[in-house]
Structures are given as C-alpha cells and as structure tokens.
Coordinates of C-alpha atoms in Angstrom, one line a residue:
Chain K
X1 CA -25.7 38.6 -32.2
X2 CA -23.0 36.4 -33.1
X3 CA -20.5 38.2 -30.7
X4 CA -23.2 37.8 -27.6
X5 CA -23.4 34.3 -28.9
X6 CA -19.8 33.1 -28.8
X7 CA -19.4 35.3 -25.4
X8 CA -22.1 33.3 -23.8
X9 CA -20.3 30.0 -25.3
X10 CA -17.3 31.1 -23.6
X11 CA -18.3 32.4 -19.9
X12 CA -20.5 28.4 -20.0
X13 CA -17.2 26.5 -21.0
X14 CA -15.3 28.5 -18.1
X15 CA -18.2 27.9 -15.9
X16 CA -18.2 24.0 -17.1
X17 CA -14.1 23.9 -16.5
X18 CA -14.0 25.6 -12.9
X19 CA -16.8 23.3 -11.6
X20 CA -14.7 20.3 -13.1
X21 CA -11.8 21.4 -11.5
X22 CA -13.7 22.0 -8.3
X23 CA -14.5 18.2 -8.4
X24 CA -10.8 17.1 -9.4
X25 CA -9.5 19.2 -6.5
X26 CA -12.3 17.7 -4.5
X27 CA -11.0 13.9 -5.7
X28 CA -7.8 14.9 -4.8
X29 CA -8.9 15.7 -1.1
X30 CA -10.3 12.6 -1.2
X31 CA -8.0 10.1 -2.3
X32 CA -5.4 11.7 -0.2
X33 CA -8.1 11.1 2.9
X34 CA -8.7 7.3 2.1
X35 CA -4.8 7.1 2.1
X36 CA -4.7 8.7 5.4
X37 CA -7.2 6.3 6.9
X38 CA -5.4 3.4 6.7
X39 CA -3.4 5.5 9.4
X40 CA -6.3 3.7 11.9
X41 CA -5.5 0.2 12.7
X42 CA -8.9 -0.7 12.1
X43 CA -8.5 0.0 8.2
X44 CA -5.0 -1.6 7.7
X45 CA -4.7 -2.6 4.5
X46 CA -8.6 -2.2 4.2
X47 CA -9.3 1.6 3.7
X48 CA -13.3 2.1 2.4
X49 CA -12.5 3.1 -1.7
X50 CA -13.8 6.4 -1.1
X51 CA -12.6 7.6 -4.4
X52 CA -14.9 5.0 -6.0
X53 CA -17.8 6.5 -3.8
X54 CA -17.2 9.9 -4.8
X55 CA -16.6 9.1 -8.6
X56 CA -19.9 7.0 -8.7
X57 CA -22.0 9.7 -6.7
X58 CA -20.8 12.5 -9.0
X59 CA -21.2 9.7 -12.2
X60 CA -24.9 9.8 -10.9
X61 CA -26.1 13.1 -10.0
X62 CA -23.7 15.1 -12.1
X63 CA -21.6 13.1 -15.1
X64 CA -21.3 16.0 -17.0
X65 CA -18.7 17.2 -13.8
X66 CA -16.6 14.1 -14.1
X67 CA -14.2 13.7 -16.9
X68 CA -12.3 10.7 -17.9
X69 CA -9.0 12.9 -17.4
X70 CA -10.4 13.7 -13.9
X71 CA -10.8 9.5 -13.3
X72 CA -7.5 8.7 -14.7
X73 CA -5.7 11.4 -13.0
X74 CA -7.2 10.4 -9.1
X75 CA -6.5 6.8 -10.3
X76 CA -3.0 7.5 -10.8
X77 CA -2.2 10.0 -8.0
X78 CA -3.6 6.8 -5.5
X79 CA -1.2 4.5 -7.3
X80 CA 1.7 6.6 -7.0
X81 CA 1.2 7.8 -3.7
X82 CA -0.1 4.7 -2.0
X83 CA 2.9 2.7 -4.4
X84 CA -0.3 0.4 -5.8
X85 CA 0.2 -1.5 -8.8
X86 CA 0.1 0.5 -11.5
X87 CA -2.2 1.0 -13.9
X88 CA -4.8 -1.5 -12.4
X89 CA -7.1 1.1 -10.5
X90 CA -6.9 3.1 -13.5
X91 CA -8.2 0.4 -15.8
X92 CA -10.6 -0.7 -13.3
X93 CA -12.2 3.2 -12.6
X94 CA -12.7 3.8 -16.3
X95 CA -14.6 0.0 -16.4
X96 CA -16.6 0.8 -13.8
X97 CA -17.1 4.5 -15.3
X98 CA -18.0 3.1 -18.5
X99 CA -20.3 0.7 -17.4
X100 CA -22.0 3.2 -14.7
X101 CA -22.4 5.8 -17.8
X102 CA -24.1 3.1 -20.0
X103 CA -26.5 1.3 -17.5
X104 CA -26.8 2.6 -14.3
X105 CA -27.1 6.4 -15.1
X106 CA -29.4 6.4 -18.4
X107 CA -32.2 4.6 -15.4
X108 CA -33.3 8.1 -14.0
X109 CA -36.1 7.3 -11.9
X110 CA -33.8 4.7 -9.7
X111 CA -34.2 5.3 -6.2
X112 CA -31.4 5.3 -3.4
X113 CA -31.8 1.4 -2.7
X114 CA -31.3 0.6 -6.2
X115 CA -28.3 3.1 -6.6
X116 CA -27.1 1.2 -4.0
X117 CA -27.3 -1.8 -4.9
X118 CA -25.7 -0.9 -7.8
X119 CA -22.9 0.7 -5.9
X120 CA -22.7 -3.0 -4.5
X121 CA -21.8 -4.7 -7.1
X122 CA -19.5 -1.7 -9.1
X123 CA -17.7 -2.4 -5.9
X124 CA -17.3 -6.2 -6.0
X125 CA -16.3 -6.1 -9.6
X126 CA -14.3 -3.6 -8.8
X127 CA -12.1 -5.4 -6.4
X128 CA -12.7 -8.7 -8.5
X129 CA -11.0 -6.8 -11.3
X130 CA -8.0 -6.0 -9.4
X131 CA -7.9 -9.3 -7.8
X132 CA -7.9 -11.1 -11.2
X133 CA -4.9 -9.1 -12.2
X134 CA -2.7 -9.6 -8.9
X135 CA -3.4 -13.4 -8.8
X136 CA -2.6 -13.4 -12.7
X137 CA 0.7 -11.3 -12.3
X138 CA 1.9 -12.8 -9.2
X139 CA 0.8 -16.4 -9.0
X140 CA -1.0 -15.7 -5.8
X141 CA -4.3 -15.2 -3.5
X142 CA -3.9 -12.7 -0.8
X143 CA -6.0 -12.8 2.4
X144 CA -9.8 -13.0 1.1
X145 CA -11.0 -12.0 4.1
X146 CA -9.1 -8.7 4.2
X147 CA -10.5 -8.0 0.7
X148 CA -14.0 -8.7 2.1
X149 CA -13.9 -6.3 4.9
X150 CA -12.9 -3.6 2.7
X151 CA -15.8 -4.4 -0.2
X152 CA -18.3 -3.9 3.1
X153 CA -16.7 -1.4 4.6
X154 CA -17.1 0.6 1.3
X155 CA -20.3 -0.3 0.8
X156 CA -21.4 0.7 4.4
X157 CA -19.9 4.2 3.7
X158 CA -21.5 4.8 0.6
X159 CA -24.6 6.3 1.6
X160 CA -23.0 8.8 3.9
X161 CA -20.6 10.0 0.9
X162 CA -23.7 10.1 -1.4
X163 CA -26.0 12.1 0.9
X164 CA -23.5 14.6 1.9
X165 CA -22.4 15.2 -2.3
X166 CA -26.3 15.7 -2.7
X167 CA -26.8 18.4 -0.3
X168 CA -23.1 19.7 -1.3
X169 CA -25.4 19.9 -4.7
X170 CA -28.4 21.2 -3.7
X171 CA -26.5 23.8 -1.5
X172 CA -24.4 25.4 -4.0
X173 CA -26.4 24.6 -7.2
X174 CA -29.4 27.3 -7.9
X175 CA -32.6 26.5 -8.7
X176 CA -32.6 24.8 -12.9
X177 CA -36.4 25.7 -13.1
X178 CA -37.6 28.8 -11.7
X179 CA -41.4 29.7 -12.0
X180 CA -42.2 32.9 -12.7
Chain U
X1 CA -28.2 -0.9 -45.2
X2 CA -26.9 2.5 -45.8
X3 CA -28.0 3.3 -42.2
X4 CA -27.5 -0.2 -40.9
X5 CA -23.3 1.0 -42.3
X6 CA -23.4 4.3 -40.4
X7 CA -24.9 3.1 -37.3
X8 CA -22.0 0.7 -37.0
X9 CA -19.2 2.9 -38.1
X10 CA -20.6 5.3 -35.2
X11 CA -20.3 2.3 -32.7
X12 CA -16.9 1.8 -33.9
X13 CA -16.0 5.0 -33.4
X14 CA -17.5 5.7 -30.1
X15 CA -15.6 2.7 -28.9
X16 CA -12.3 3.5 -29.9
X17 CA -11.3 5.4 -27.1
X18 CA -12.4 3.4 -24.3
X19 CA -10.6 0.0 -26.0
X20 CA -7.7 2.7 -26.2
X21 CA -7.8 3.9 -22.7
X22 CA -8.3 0.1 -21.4
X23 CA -5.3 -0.8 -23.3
X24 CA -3.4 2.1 -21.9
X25 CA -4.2 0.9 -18.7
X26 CA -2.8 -2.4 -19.5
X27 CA 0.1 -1.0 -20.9
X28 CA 0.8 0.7 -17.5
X29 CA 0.2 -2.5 -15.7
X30 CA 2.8 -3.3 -17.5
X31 CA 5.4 -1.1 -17.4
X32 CA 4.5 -1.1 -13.5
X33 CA 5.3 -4.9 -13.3
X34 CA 9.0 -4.4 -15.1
X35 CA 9.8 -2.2 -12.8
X36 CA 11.2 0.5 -14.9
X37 CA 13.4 3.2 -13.7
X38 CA 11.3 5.8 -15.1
X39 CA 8.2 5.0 -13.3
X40 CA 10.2 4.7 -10.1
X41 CA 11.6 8.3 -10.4
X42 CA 7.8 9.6 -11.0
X43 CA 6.5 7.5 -8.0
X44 CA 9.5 9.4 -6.0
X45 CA 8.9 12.9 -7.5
X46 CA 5.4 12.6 -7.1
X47 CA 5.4 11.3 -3.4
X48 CA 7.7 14.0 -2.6
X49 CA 5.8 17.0 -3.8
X50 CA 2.6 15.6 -1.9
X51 CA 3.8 14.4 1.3
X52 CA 3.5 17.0 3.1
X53 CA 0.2 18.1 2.1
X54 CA -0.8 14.4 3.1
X55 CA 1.0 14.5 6.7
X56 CA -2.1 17.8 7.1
X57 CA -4.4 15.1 6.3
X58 CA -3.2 12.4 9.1
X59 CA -4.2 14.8 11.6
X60 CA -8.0 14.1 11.3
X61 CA -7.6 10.4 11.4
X62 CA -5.2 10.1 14.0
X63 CA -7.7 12.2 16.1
X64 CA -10.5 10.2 15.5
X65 CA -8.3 7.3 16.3
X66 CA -7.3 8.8 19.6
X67 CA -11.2 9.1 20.2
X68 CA -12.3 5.9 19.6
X69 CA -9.8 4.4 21.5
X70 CA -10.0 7.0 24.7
X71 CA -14.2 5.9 24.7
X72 CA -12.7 2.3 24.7
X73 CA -10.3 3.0 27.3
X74 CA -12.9 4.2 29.6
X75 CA -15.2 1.4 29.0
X76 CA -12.6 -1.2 30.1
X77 CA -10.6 1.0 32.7
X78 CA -11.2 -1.3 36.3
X79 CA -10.4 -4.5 33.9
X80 CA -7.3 -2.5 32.4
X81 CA -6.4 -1.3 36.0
X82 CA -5.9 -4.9 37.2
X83 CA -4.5 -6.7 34.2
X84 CA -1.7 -3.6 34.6
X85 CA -1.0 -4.8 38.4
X86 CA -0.4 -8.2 37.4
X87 CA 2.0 -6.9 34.3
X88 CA 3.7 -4.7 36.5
X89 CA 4.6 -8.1 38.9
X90 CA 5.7 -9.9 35.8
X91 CA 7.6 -7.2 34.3
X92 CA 9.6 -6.7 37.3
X93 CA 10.4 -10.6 37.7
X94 CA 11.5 -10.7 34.2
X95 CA 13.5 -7.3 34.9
X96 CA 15.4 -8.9 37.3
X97 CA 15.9 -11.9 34.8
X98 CA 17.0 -9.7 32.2
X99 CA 19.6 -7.7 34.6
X100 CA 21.1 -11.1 35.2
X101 CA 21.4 -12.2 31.8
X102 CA 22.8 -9.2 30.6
X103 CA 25.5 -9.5 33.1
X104 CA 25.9 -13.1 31.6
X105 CA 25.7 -11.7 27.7
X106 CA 28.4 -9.5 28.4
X107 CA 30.6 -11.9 30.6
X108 CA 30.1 -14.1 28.0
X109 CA 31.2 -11.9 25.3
X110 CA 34.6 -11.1 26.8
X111 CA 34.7 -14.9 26.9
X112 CA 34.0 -14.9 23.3
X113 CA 35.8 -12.1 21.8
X114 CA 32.7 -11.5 20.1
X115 CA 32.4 -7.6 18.7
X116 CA 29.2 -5.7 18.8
X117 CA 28.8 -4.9 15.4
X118 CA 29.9 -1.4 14.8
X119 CA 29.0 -0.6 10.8
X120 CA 25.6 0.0 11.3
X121 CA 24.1 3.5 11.3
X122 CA 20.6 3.8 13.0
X123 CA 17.8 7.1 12.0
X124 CA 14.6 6.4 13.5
X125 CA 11.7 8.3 11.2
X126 CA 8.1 8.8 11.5
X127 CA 5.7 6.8 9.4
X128 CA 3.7 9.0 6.8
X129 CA 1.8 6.3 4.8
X130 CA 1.0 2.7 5.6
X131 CA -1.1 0.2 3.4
X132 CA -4.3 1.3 2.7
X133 CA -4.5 -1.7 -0.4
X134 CA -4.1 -5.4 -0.2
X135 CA -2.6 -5.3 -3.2
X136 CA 0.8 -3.9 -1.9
X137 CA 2.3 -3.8 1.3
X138 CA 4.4 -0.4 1.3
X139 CA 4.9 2.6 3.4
X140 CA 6.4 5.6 3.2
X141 CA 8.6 7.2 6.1
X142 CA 10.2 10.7 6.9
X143 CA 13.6 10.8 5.8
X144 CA 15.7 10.1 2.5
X145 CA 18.8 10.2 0.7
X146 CA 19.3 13.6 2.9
X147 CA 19.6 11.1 6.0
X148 CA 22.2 8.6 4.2
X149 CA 19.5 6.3 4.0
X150 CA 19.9 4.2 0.9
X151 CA 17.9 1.6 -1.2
X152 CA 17.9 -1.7 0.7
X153 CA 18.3 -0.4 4.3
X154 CA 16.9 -2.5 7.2
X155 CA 13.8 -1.2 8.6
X156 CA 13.4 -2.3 12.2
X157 CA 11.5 -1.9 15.8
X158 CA 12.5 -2.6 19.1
X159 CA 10.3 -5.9 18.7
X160 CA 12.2 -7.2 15.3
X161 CA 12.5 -6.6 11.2
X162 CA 9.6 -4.5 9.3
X163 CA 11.0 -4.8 5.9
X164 CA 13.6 -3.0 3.8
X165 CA 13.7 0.7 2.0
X166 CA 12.8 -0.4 -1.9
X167 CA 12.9 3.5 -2.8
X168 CA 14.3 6.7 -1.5
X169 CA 13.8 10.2 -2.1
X170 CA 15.7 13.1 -0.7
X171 CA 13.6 13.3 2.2
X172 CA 10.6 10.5 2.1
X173 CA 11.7 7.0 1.3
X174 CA 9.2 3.9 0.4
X175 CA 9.7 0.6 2.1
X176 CA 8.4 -2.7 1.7
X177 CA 6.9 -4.6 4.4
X178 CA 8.3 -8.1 4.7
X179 CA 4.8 -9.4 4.7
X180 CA 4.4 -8.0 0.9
X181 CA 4.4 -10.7 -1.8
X182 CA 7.9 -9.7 -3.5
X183 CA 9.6 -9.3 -0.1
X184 CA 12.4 -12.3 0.3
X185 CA 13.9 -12.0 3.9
X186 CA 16.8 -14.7 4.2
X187 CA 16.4 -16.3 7.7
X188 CA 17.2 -18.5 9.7
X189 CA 15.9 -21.2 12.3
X190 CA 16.9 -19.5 15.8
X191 CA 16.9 -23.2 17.4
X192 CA 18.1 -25.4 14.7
X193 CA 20.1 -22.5 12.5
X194 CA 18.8 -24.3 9.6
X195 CA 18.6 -21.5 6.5
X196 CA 15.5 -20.8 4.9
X197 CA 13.8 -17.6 3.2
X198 CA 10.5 -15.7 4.9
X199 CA 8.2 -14.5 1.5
X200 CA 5.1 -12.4 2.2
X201 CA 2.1 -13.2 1.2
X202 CA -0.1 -10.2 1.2
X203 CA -1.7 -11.5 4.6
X204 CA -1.4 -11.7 8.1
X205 CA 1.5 -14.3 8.0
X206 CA 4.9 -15.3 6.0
X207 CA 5.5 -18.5 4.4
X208 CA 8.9 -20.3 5.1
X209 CA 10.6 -21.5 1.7
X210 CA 13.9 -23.3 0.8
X211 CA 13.7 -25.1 4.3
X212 CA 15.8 -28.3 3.9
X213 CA 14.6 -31.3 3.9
X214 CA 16.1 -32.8 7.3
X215 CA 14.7 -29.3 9.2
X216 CA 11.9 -29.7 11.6
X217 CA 10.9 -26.5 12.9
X218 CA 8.6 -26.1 16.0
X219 CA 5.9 -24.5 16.6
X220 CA 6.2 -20.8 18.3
X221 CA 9.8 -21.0 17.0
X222 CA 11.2 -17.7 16.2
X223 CA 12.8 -17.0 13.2
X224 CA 15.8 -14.2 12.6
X225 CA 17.3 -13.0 9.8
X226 CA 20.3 -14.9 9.1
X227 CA 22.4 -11.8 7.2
X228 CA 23.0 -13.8 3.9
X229 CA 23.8 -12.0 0.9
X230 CA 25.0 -8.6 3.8
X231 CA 21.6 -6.5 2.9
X232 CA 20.0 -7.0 6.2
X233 CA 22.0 -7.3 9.5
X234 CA 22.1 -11.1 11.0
X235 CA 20.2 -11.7 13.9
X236 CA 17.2 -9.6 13.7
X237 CA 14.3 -11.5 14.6
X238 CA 11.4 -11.8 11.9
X239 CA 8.7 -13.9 13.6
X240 CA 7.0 -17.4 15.0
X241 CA 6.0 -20.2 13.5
X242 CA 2.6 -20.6 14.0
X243 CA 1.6 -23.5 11.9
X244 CA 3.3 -26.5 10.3
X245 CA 1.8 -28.7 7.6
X246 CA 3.6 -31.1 5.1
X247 CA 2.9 -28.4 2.0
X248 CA 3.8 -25.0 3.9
X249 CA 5.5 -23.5 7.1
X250 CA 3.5 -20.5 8.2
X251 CA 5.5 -17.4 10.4
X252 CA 3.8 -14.8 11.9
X253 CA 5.7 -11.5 12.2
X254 CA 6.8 -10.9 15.4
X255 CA 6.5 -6.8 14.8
X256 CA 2.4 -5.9 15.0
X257 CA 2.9 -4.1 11.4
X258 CA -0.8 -2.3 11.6
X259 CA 0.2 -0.2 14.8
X260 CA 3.8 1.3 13.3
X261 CA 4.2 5.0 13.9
X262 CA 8.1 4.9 14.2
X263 CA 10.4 2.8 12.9
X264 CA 14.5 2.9 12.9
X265 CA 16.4 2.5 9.5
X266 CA 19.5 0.5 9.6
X267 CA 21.8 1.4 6.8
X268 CA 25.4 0.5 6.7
X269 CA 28.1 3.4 7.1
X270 CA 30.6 1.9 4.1
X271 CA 29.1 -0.1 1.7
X272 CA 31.0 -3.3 1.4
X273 CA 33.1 -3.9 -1.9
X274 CA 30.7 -6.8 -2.9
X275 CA 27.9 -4.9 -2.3
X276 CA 27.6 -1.8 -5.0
X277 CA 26.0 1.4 -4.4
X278 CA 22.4 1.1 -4.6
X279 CA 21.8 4.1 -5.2
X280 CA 24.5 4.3 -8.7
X281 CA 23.6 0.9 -9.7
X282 CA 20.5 -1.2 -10.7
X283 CA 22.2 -4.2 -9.9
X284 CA 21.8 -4.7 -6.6
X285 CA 19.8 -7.8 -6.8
X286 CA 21.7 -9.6 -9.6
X287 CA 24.5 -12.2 -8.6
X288 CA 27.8 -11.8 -8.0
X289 CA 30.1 -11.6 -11.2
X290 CA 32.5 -14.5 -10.8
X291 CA 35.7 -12.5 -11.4
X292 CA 35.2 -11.6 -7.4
X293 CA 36.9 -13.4 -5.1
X294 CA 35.1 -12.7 -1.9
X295 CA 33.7 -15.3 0.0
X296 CA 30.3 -15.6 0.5
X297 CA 28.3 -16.5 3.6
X298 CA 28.8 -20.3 4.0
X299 CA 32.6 -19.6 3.4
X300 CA 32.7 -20.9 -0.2
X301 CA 33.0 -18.4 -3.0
X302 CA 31.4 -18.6 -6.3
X303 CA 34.4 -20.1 -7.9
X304 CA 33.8 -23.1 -5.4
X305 CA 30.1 -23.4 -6.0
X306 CA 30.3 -23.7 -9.3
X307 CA 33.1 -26.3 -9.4

C-alpha cells in the first residue's frame, strides 16, 4: 500500500517536472522570439514583452507550471543575451509574479476584460519599475515615447498570446472531471 | 495571542524568500552596473552558446518583414516608379559631381602629401541582435576575437560611425551603439573643427557636450569623429545638428541605426604603444600614466598639461 503510494508520488512529481520544463523550454522559445523581433524596424528598441505575456498567461491558467527558478532563469537568459541591465527584469518579473500570485490569480471568476486590464497595468509597472531604476542609475530619461509604444504594443498582443496558451491547454490537457 | 504569534511568524516566514530574491536582484543590479569582469565573461559565454540557435529564429521575422513591406511596395508602386525617375536624374548629376571631385581629392592629395591611412583593417559582419529594450542600446554581430576584432574597434557603414565593439567573443562580438547612454564619441565640428564629445541618450538623437564656449554650431552641421584619444579613426562622420538651444546641442546620427543588417569593423593592425591591448588589459579607459612621453592629440603631452 505504502509502495503504490510512494510510486504514485513519484510518476506525479515526474509528470509535475516535465510539464515545468515543457514551459521553461517554451519561455525560452519565447524570449529568444521577442529578441528576434526587434530584427523589424517597426519594433526597434520597442519589441512587445512577450515573456511577460507568456509568464502572466501561464501565472493565470496554470501557476502551479511556472516556477520562480523558471521566472528568474528567462529573466536572466533576456539580459544576457539582449546585454539589458542586469538584474532589473529579474527583480521586476518576480514583482510582478508576486503580486499576480497574491491578487490577480486568487479572483477566479475574472473574465478576459478584467485579466486584461490587469495585464495593463502589470505592464506599466512593469516598465515603470525598470524606468525608476535606469533614471536612478544613470541620471537620465530616455525617449518616453519609445517606452510608450512598447507598453501598447504589449498590451495589444496580449490577447493573442493568451488565447493561443488556452487552447495550447485545452488541447493537450485531458478532461479534470470526467462523468461517468 | 498564541495564534495572533504563529500567524505572524508564518507571515515572516513566507516572506523571507521573496525580500531575499528582491534583494538578489538588487544585488545583480549591482554587480551589473560595476561592470565586473566576471559578469562580462558569462554575458560572452552565454551569447555564444545561443547565437546560433537565435540566427534560426531571425528567419521568421525577417520574412514577415519582407512581407509587410512587399504589400507596401505594391500599394505605392506608380508613386515609387516616379520618385525613382527623378532620383535616377539627381544621382547622375551628382555622379558627375562626384567624378570631378575625386579627380580634385586626389590632385589635391599629391599636392598635400597627405597619406591614406594605411593601419586600419576592415571585416564587414552580419548583424545577429539589435535593441529590442530602451534600456540599452547594443547589438551583437558575427565575428570575434577569431577575426582580429578586438574590444574598442570602430563599427562603421558606408553612411558614417555606428558605435564601438564593448565585448568580443571568439566568434560573436557586442557593440554599443553611439546613441546608448554610456557611449562618449570624441568629435569634432566639421565646419568650425571646434572639439566636443557626442553622448547617447537612449533616443533618437545625441547630445553635444564639452563644446567651448566661443563655438557656434549650425544647424544641419555634420559632426565627425575627431580621432582623440586613437580609439576611433578621425574623420568618420557621426551626424547633424538638428537643434540648438542655450541648455543643449542636439545631433542626429547620420547612420539610420534601426535598418542595420551589415556593418564593417574597423580595428587597427598594431596597436599603438600608448594604446594597451584591450583584450590583456582592463585599462583601456583609464588615463595615461605620466611616465609616457607620447604626445597626445593637441601636441602637448601630459607632462605639459599638467605644468
């Protein structure tokens, strides 16, 4: 009994670890995208934060996936790649991770519009955050406007990144509740 | 007030880590800003081990890219077809221009005795990774150390200066666009040759510092770098003035930084006694020691500034 207990403990934390790695993998794909983007002159300097996207859509339909290691680590694979300041999305993703965990997610019966909304203003803190710190480390503002294309162009692209990680879900997941 | 205790101990204790993984991330803000060598190395090793995974990725957007602007292309063909005419006319006027001032430049030169400068190697390399932030104005090209290209190498275009290498691996290197907020470009005026130093800004534009006084630049004036402190070749050109108020001088860069997809790397083929190799020292931006005799760029050496 105890065997066929600890056996079933097991085979759930492997099942819990490869669907976490699954979404780290996923992150990794992509942070690496929202890098590429700013390939397109449109986005210089102004990429959508799809990482924040994805991190608050899988914070919302499935936290127990997304681990603070998995946070960090994107966090700090975007800094080192795209040569950001360091530490400051990483401070900034667990914030906003923190907060989404203690007041946004334990509100089940939001609706998109609210989730949104909520999005909304992770986003502008988000970049507020990281504005606060530059301005305080280097004794400047940078372009504004820049800064406000990118907080619209993220929030433009968030529905699209959350719709397509809920049918991702729904896809792959199996029924929870099955009637007999 | 046994529970009241408990309930707050659990608090405490459910808080811990977060203030603990906040301050880490302050501690790495940190470390990031002192620019330790250590963090630089991981920056290096991790950009080259993922590289070329990302290059796979640019494909996508560069389509999508190529898309957009084919639909756009379409859309504004007959306009396109006779603003080309009238280019074509102009380009051939000023072709004929340019063939006669060349034959000028180089009569000139003989006159002169001036020597095209010969200590400059040049290895154009694709870009991989442009800003995607704000925050930092970097990018990362194909090529490194393999290359001979070193820290503090010119980055250039056939239009003028993009900014300098800041970090290079063996075969990706980082560079820093001049219109980043740590980027100090020594200029000069091209009209009036007075000196002055172009800092970024995180924007669109540069800000002129150190002008003198007695300097009046005008407006649509090009700047070039001037070659002080022998990091940067002299007479590369940087950008325009585009506005002039009593508080600031505004340039715009003359290279159109969001469209770069090659770019040539000017590095030196013998490194200059007063220059030390960047790549063995991390002293490249600290002054000269005094026991040096050479002279420096307005002829006096430090010896004579100091007296």
């Amino acid at each position: 009994m105890i065997q066929s207990q600890t056996k079933l403990s097991i085979n759930k934390f492997h099942a819990g670890f490869s669907q976490r790695f699954l979404i780290f993998g996923f992150g990794i794909l992509i942070v690496l995208f929202e890098i590429a983007l700013a390939k397109w002159s449109l986005f210089f300097t102004a990429t959508p934060i799809l990482s924040l996207c994805y991190i608050f859509t899988i914070l919302l339909l499935r936290p127990q996936f997304m681990s603070v290691t998995t946070i960090i680590l994107l966090a700090l694979l975007f800094e080192l790649l795209g040569g950001d300041m360091l530490g400051v999305r990483i401070t900034a993703f667990y914030i906003a991770a923190v907060v989404v965990q203690k007041q946004i997610g334990s509100n089940e019966n939001d609706d998109f519009i609210s989730n949104w909304a909520n999005f909304s203003l992770i986003c502008f803190g988000f970049v507020l955050f990281r504005l606060l710190v530059f301005v305080s480390l280097y004794l400047i503002i940078p372009n504004l406007s820049i800064l406000a294309f990118q907080i619209g162009i993220t929030i433009l692209v968030f529905p699209i990144i959350f719709v397509t990680i809920s049918v991702l879900f729904s896809i792959f997941e199996p029924p929870t509740h099955q009637v007999d | 007030m046994v529970w009241l205790k408990q309930i707050r101990r659990k608090q405490t204790n459910s808080r811990f880590p977060q203030i603990f993984i906040i301050s880490i991330g302050f501690l790495l803000i940190l470390i990031g800003k002192a620019d330790v060598t250590a963090v630089r190395y991981m920056q290096g090793g991790v950009v080259e081990a993922v590289a070329p995974l990302y290059s796979l990725l640019t494909v996508p957007v560069n389509s999508m890219e190529t898309l957009f602007e084919g639909v756009q292309t379409v859309a504004s063909l007959r306009t396109e077809a006779k603003r080309l005419e009238l280019e074509n006319e102009r380009l051939r006027k000023w072709q004929t221009v340019a063939e006669t001032l060349e034959v000028e430049n180089r009569q000139l030169r003989t006159v002169l005795g001036a020597v095209i400068p010969q200590e400059w190697n040049a290895v154009t390399a694709r870009v991989i990774v442009v800003p995607g932030g704000n925050f930092t104005h970097s990018m990362i090209v194909e090529h490194g150390a393999e290359n001979k290209i070193l820290r503090g190498s010119a980055v250039v275009t056939a239009e003028g200066l993009v900014g300098y290498v800041i970090s290079s691996g063996k075969y990706y290197s980082r560079i820093l666009l001049l219109s980043d907020v740590n980027a100090r470009i020594p200029v000069i005026l091209s009209d009036s040759s007075w000196p002055g130093l172009a800092v970024g800004k995180n924007g669109l534009t540069l800000e002129l510092d150190f002008l003198p006084a007695e300097s009046q630049p005008s407006p649509n004036e090009t700047i070039v770098t001037s070659g002080h402190g022998g990091l940067l070749p002299a007479g590369i050109p940087v950008g325009r003035v585009t506005s002039i108020t009593k508080e600031q001088v505004l340039v715009t860069p003359i290279v159109e930084l969001r469209k770069l997809s090659f770019v040539t790397i000017l590095s030196r083929k013998f490194v200059p006694e007063f220059l030390p190799e960047p790549e063995l020292s991390d002293t490249l931006y600290s002054p000269l020691t005094e026991q040096k005799k050479e002279r420096l760029f307005e002829g006096l050496n430090i010896r004579e500034i100091l007296q």
